[in-house]
PDB file of C-alpha atoms in Angstrom:
ATOM      1  CA  MET A   1     -61.104 -18.213  12.949  1.00  0.00           C
ATOM      2  CA  ALA A   2     -59.083 -19.352  10.027  1.00  0.00           C
ATOM      3  CA  ALA A   3     -59.220 -22.922   8.975  1.00  0.00           C
ATOM      4  CA  TYR A   4     -55.758 -24.789   8.488  1.00  0.00           C
ATOM      5  CA  SER A   5     -55.784 -26.939   5.473  1.00  0.00           C
ATOM      6  CA  PRO A   6     -53.216 -29.847   5.049  1.00  0.00           C
ATOM      7  CA  PHE A   7     -51.662 -27.634   2.354  1.00  0.00           C
ATOM      8  CA  ASN A   8     -51.043 -24.822   4.909  1.00  0.00           C
ATOM      9  CA  ILE A   9     -49.572 -27.245   7.441  1.00  0.00           C
ATOM     10  CA  ILE A  10     -47.368 -28.940   4.881  1.00  0.00           C
ATOM     11  CA  PHE A  11     -46.188 -25.467   3.425  1.00  0.00           C
ATOM     12  CA  SER A  12     -45.607 -24.109   6.748  1.00  0.00           C
ATOM     13  CA  THR A  13     -43.668 -27.173   8.045  1.00  0.00           C
ATOM     14  CA  TYR A  14     -41.550 -27.242   4.876  1.00  0.00           C
ATOM     15  CA  PHE A  15     -40.554 -23.595   5.421  1.00  0.00           C
ATOM     16  CA  LEU A  16     -39.723 -24.162   9.020  1.00  0.00           C
ATOM     17  CA  PHE A  17     -37.702 -27.199   8.091  1.00  0.00           C
ATOM     18  CA  ALA A  18     -35.814 -25.496   5.368  1.00  0.00           C
ATOM     19  CA  PHE A  19     -34.853 -22.517   7.600  1.00  0.00           C
ATOM     20  CA  ALA A  20     -33.654 -24.927  10.413  1.00  0.00           C
ATOM     21  CA  ILE A  21     -31.503 -26.742   7.840  1.00  0.00           C
ATOM     22  CA  ALA A  22     -30.026 -23.642   6.410  1.00  0.00           C
ATOM     23  CA  GLY A  23     -29.167 -22.507   9.939  1.00  0.00           C
ATOM     24  CA  LYS A  24     -27.425 -25.939  10.746  1.00  0.00           C
ATOM     25  CA  GLN A  25     -25.683 -25.983   7.389  1.00  0.00           C
ATOM     26  CA  HIS A  26     -24.042 -22.681   8.186  1.00  0.00           C
ATOM     27  CA  HIS A  27     -23.268 -23.864  11.695  1.00  0.00           C
ATOM     28  CA  SER A  28     -21.863 -27.065  10.426  1.00  0.00           C
ATOM     29  CA  LEU A  29     -19.582 -25.402   8.046  1.00  0.00           C
ATOM     30  CA  ASP A  30     -18.120 -23.154  10.740  1.00  0.00           C
ATOM     31  CA  LEU A  31     -17.479 -26.507  12.824  1.00  0.00           C
ATOM     32  CA  LEU A  32     -15.752 -27.993   9.755  1.00  0.00           C
ATOM     33  CA  ARG A  33     -13.301 -24.890   9.269  1.00  0.00           C
ATOM     34  CA  PRO A  34     -10.765 -26.023  11.796  1.00  0.00           C
ATOM     35  CA  ALA A  35     -11.158 -29.704  10.825  1.00  0.00           C
ATOM     36  CA  ILE A  36     -10.066 -28.686   7.084  1.00  0.00           C
ATOM     37  CA  GLY A  37      -7.392 -26.339   8.319  1.00  0.00           C
ATOM     38  CA  PHE A  38      -9.219 -22.958   8.458  1.00  0.00           C
ATOM     39  CA  GLY A  39      -9.532 -21.099  11.606  1.00  0.00           C
ATOM     40  CA  LYS A  40     -10.074 -17.411  11.924  1.00  0.00           C
ATOM     41  CA  GLU A  41      -8.588 -15.347   9.279  1.00  0.00           C
ATOM     42  CA  LYS A  42      -5.782 -13.162  10.549  1.00  0.00           C
ATOM     43  CA  MET A  43      -3.551 -10.357   9.091  1.00  0.00           C
ATOM     44  CA  SER A  44       0.373 -10.684   9.438  1.00  0.00           C
ATOM     45  CA  HIS A  45       2.985  -8.131   8.881  1.00  0.00           C
ATOM     46  CA  LEU A  46       6.291  -9.602   7.624  1.00  0.00           C
ATOM     47  CA  HIS A  47       9.425  -7.249   7.216  1.00  0.00           C
ATOM     48  CA  PHE A  48      12.735  -8.414   5.628  1.00  0.00           C
ATOM     49  CA  TYR A  49      15.318  -7.247   3.080  1.00  0.00           C
ATOM     50  CA  PHE A  50      15.623  -8.789  -0.391  1.00  0.00           C
ATOM     51  CA  HIS A  51      19.403  -9.005  -1.686  1.00  0.00           C
ATOM     52  CA  ASP A  52      19.540  -8.863  -5.469  1.00  0.00           C
ATOM     53  CA  ILE A  53      23.032  -9.552  -6.567  1.00  0.00           C
ATOM     54  CA  VAL A  54      23.849  -9.384 -10.370  1.00  0.00           C
ATOM     55  CA  SER A  55      27.614  -8.808 -10.315  1.00  0.00           C
ATOM     56  CA  SER A  56      29.512 -11.398  -8.121  1.00  0.00           C
ATOM     57  CA  ARG A  57      30.808 -14.705  -9.251  1.00  0.00           C
ATOM     58  CA  ASN A  58      27.863 -16.435  -7.616  1.00  0.00           C
ATOM     59  CA  PRO A  59      25.010 -13.893  -8.681  1.00  0.00           C
ATOM     60  CA  THR A  60      21.630 -14.484  -7.354  1.00  0.00           C
ATOM     61  CA  ALA A  61      20.040 -12.817 -10.210  1.00  0.00           C
ATOM     62  CA  VAL A  62      20.921 -14.145 -13.697  1.00  0.00           C
ATOM     63  CA  GLN A  63      19.826 -12.947 -17.231  1.00  0.00           C
ATOM     64  CA  VAL A  64      18.097 -15.742 -18.908  1.00  0.00           C
ATOM     65  CA  ALA A  65      16.616 -13.983 -21.988  1.00  0.00           C
ATOM     66  CA  ALA A  66      16.562 -10.879 -24.021  1.00  0.00           C
ATOM     67  CA  ALA A  67      15.086  -9.598 -27.238  1.00  0.00           C
ATOM     68  CA  GLN A  68      17.477  -8.735 -30.020  1.00  0.00           C
ATOM     69  CA  THR A  69      16.502  -5.154 -29.471  1.00  0.00           C
ATOM     70  CA  THR A  70      16.828  -5.003 -25.784  1.00  0.00           C
ATOM     71  CA  ARG A  71      20.167  -3.099 -25.787  1.00  0.00           C
ATOM     72  CA  LYS A  72      18.768  -0.356 -27.688  1.00  0.00           C
ATOM     73  CA  TRP A  73      16.464   0.443 -24.800  1.00  0.00           C
ATOM     74  CA  GLN A  74      17.581   2.366 -21.710  1.00  0.00           C
ATOM     75  CA  SER A  75      14.866   0.393 -19.736  1.00  0.00           C
ATOM     76  CA  MET A  76      16.398  -2.931 -20.911  1.00  0.00           C
ATOM     77  CA  PHE A  77      12.868  -3.626 -22.297  1.00  0.00           C
ATOM     78  CA  GLY A  78      12.712  -7.630 -23.049  1.00  0.00           C
ATOM     79  CA  ALA A  79      15.383  -8.820 -20.562  1.00  0.00           C
ATOM     80  CA  VAL A  80      14.225 -11.668 -18.173  1.00  0.00           C
ATOM     81  CA  PHE A  81      16.065 -12.578 -14.915  1.00  0.00           C
ATOM     82  CA  MET A  82      15.734 -15.695 -12.940  1.00  0.00           C
ATOM     83  CA  ILE A  83      16.188 -14.944  -9.111  1.00  0.00           C
ATOM     84  CA  ASP A  84      17.086 -16.859  -5.921  1.00  0.00           C
ATOM     85  CA  ASP A  85      17.803 -13.853  -3.725  1.00  0.00           C
ATOM     86  CA  ALA A  86      18.338 -14.023  -0.031  1.00  0.00           C
ATOM     87  CA  LEU A  87      15.763 -12.541   2.407  1.00  0.00           C
ATOM     88  CA  THR A  88      17.156 -11.349   5.564  1.00  0.00           C
ATOM     89  CA  GLU A  89      16.219  -9.844   8.843  1.00  0.00           C
ATOM     90  CA  GLY A  90      18.268  -6.757   8.262  1.00  0.00           C
ATOM     91  CA  PRO A  91      19.931  -5.046   5.543  1.00  0.00           C
ATOM     92  CA  GLU A  92      23.288  -6.322   6.019  1.00  0.00           C
ATOM     93  CA  PRO A  93      24.184  -9.431   3.740  1.00  0.00           C
ATOM     94  CA  THR A  94      25.622 -10.987   6.941  1.00  0.00           C
ATOM     95  CA  SER A  95      22.086 -10.507   8.613  1.00  0.00           C
ATOM     96  CA  LYS A  96      20.100 -13.679   9.691  1.00  0.00           C
ATOM     97  CA  LEU A  97      18.622 -15.468   6.640  1.00  0.00           C
ATOM     98  CA  VAL A  98      14.891 -15.916   6.828  1.00  0.00           C
ATOM     99  CA  GLY A  99      14.066 -17.122   3.424  1.00  0.00           C
ATOM    100  CA  ARG A 100      14.592 -16.840  -0.311  1.00  0.00           C
ATOM    101  CA  ALA A 101      12.909 -14.881  -3.171  1.00  0.00           C
ATOM    102  CA  GLN A 102      12.827 -17.451  -6.045  1.00  0.00           C
ATOM    103  CA  GLY A 103      11.084 -16.666  -9.568  1.00  0.00           C
ATOM    104  CA  LEU A 104      11.732 -14.148 -12.057  1.00  0.00           C
ATOM    105  CA  TYR A 105      11.580 -10.478 -13.192  1.00  0.00           C
ATOM    106  CA  ALA A 106      11.251  -9.127 -16.700  1.00  0.00           C
ATOM    107  CA  SER A 107      11.629  -5.671 -17.954  1.00  0.00           C
ATOM    108  CA  ALA A 108       8.123  -4.893 -19.363  1.00  0.00           C
ATOM    109  CA  SER A 109       8.278  -1.130 -19.935  1.00  0.00           C
ATOM    110  CA  GLN A 110       9.881   0.568 -22.993  1.00  0.00           C
ATOM    111  CA  ASP A 111       9.921   4.190 -21.397  1.00  0.00           C
ATOM    112  CA  THR A 112      11.163   3.345 -17.746  1.00  0.00           C
ATOM    113  CA  LEU A 113      12.459   0.542 -15.642  1.00  0.00           C
ATOM    114  CA  GLY A 114       9.233  -1.231 -14.878  1.00  0.00           C
ATOM    115  CA  LEU A 115       9.658  -4.754 -13.967  1.00  0.00           C
ATOM    116  CA  LEU A 116       6.999  -7.668 -14.002  1.00  0.00           C
ATOM    117  CA  MET A 117       7.632  -9.418 -10.845  1.00  0.00           C
ATOM    118  CA  ALA A 118       6.564 -13.236 -10.490  1.00  0.00           C
ATOM    119  CA  MET A 119       8.282 -14.626  -7.410  1.00  0.00           C
ATOM    120  CA  ASN A 120       7.745 -16.595  -4.301  1.00  0.00           C
ATOM    121  CA  PHE A 121       8.986 -15.666  -0.748  1.00  0.00           C
ATOM    122  CA  ALA A 122      10.029 -19.140   0.451  1.00  0.00           C
ATOM    123  CA  PHE A 123      10.575 -18.808   4.288  1.00  0.00           C
ATOM    124  CA  MET A 124      13.151 -20.965   6.041  1.00  0.00           C
ATOM    125  CA  ASP A 125      12.747 -19.609   9.747  1.00  0.00           C
ATOM    126  CA  GLY A 126      10.668 -19.528  12.629  1.00  0.00           C
ATOM    127  CA  LYS A 127       6.916 -19.828  12.541  1.00  0.00           C
ATOM    128  CA  TYR A 128       6.714 -19.506   8.770  1.00  0.00           C
ATOM    129  CA  ASN A 129       9.337 -22.110   8.122  1.00  0.00           C
ATOM    130  CA  GLY A 130       8.302 -23.873   4.985  1.00  0.00           C
ATOM    131  CA  SER A 131       5.501 -21.551   3.945  1.00  0.00           C
ATOM    132  CA  THR A 132       5.434 -19.305   0.738  1.00  0.00           C
ATOM    133  CA  LEU A 133       3.996 -16.177  -0.307  1.00  0.00           C
ATOM    134  CA  SER A 134       3.459 -15.603  -4.171  1.00  0.00           C
ATOM    135  CA  VAL A 135       3.806 -12.134  -5.396  1.00  0.00           C
ATOM    136  CA  LEU A 136       2.767 -11.032  -9.187  1.00  0.00           C
ATOM    137  CA  GLY A 137       2.975  -7.328 -10.017  1.00  0.00           C
ATOM    138  CA  ARG A 138       4.656  -4.298 -11.480  1.00  0.00           C
ATOM    139  CA  ASN A 139       7.755  -2.867  -9.726  1.00  0.00           C
ATOM    140  CA  ALA A 140       8.345   0.551 -11.032  1.00  0.00           C
ATOM    141  CA  VAL A 141      11.961   0.569  -9.871  1.00  0.00           C
ATOM    142  CA  PHE A 142      12.586   4.319  -9.473  1.00  0.00           C
ATOM    143  CA  LEU A 143       9.424   5.067  -7.370  1.00  0.00           C
ATOM    144  CA  GLY A 144      10.261   5.636  -3.609  1.00  0.00           C
ATOM    145  CA  VAL A 145       7.741   2.756  -2.630  1.00  0.00           C
ATOM    146  CA  ARG A 146       6.273   0.220  -4.892  1.00  0.00           C
ATOM    147  CA  GLU A 147       3.216  -1.714  -4.290  1.00  0.00           C
ATOM    148  CA  MET A 148       2.603  -5.277  -5.591  1.00  0.00           C
ATOM    149  CA  PRO A 149      -0.216  -7.731  -4.873  1.00  0.00           C
ATOM    150  CA  VAL A 150       0.296 -10.979  -2.927  1.00  0.00           C
ATOM    151  CA  VAL A 151      -1.845 -13.421  -4.975  1.00  0.00           C
ATOM    152  CA  GLY A 152      -1.544 -16.667  -2.813  1.00  0.00           C
ATOM    153  CA  GLY A 153       0.564 -18.669  -0.538  1.00  0.00           C
ATOM    154  CA  SER A 154       1.155 -22.147   0.937  1.00  0.00           C
ATOM    155  CA  GLY A 155       1.535 -23.544   4.352  1.00  0.00           C
ATOM    156  CA  VAL A 156       0.780 -21.150   7.021  1.00  0.00           C
ATOM    157  CA  PHE A 157      -0.300 -18.733   4.156  1.00  0.00           C
ATOM    158  CA  ARG A 158      -2.965 -20.946   2.253  1.00  0.00           C
ATOM    159  CA  PHE A 159      -5.327 -18.795   0.666  1.00  0.00           C
ATOM    160  CA  ALA A 160      -3.364 -15.772   1.152  1.00  0.00           C
ATOM    161  CA  ARG A 161      -4.118 -12.246  -0.189  1.00  0.00           C
ATOM    162  CA  GLY A 162      -2.530  -9.078   0.417  1.00  0.00           C
ATOM    163  CA  TYR A 163       0.132  -6.596  -0.666  1.00  0.00           C
ATOM    164  CA  ALA A 164       4.005  -5.983  -0.751  1.00  0.00           C
ATOM    165  CA  LEU A 165       5.539  -2.629  -0.334  1.00  0.00           C
ATOM    166  CA  ALA A 166       9.151  -2.558  -1.668  1.00  0.00           C
ATOM    167  CA  HIS A 167      11.598   0.349  -0.932  1.00  0.00           C
ATOM    168  CA  THR A 168      15.108   0.410  -2.274  1.00  0.00           C
ATOM    169  CA  HIS A 169      17.386   0.469   0.623  1.00  0.00           C
ATOM    170  CA  TRP A 170      20.678   0.639  -1.450  1.00  0.00           C
ATOM    171  CA  LEU A 171      21.437   0.265  -5.124  1.00  0.00           C
ATOM    172  CA  ASP A 172      24.942   0.270  -7.082  1.00  0.00           C
ATOM    173  CA  PRO A 173      24.254   2.002 -10.248  1.00  0.00           C
ATOM    174  CA  LYS A 174      27.541   0.363 -11.647  1.00  0.00           C
ATOM    175  CA  THR A 175      26.695  -3.110 -11.027  1.00  0.00           C
ATOM    176  CA  ALA A 176      22.874  -3.042 -10.518  1.00  0.00           C
ATOM    177  CA  ASP A 177      23.255  -4.891  -7.405  1.00  0.00           C
ATOM    178  CA  ALA A 178      20.620  -3.773  -4.915  1.00  0.00           C
ATOM    179  CA  ILE A 179      19.201  -4.442  -1.358  1.00  0.00           C
ATOM    180  CA  VAL A 180      15.426  -3.781  -1.176  1.00  0.00           C
ATOM    181  CA  GLU A 181      13.305  -3.560   1.884  1.00  0.00           C
ATOM    182  CA  TYR A 182       9.861  -5.285   2.005  1.00  0.00           C
ATOM    183  CA  ASN A 183       7.020  -4.843   4.249  1.00  0.00           C
ATOM    184  CA  VAL A 184       4.388  -7.494   3.513  1.00  0.00           C
ATOM    185  CA  TYR A 185       0.880  -7.358   4.866  1.00  0.00           C
ATOM    186  CA  VAL A 186      -0.952 -10.573   4.355  1.00  0.00           C
ATOM    187  CA  MET A 187      -4.352 -11.882   5.253  1.00  0.00           C
ATOM    188  CA  HIS A 188      -4.530 -15.943   5.683  1.00  0.00           C
ATOM    189  CA  TYR A 189      -5.984 -18.415   7.947  1.00  0.00           C
TER     190      TYR A 189
END
């Protein structure tokens, strides 16, 4: 029969106590999640249309900067636009307004029209009212579908991550006015 020394008893008690505390800490964190605003993580799919109007008397996209050499590039390399574009339920400009795309895009490619997009989708309707999603990525405009990362959000979308798929629904080549369909898939708490 093995003898139990005080060291073995203290050592065994310490490990049992440590495992019990570790288990309770994990359990305690799970209990705190709802108290600090984090329930179960879920995925949401949002679908809307982005109206980028450059040509009207009241444009929603305005060029704010360009390099001296921007005009020599067919891709408008170096041009920077600020945007406050309507987000609507349907493709028609008269469709229900659900939010605004606010931020900027810049022509960041010399060879083709490749835009750097840095914008917030600020929602103003329904269960997402007051919440935002932040998109930061490359928009290769002439591809059929472009994927850009969702890098964060606020309100309902705190700690959001996901991706946005953009598809040009309509484009006027003379004015550069466009309507872009967005499907956004986002994980959030």
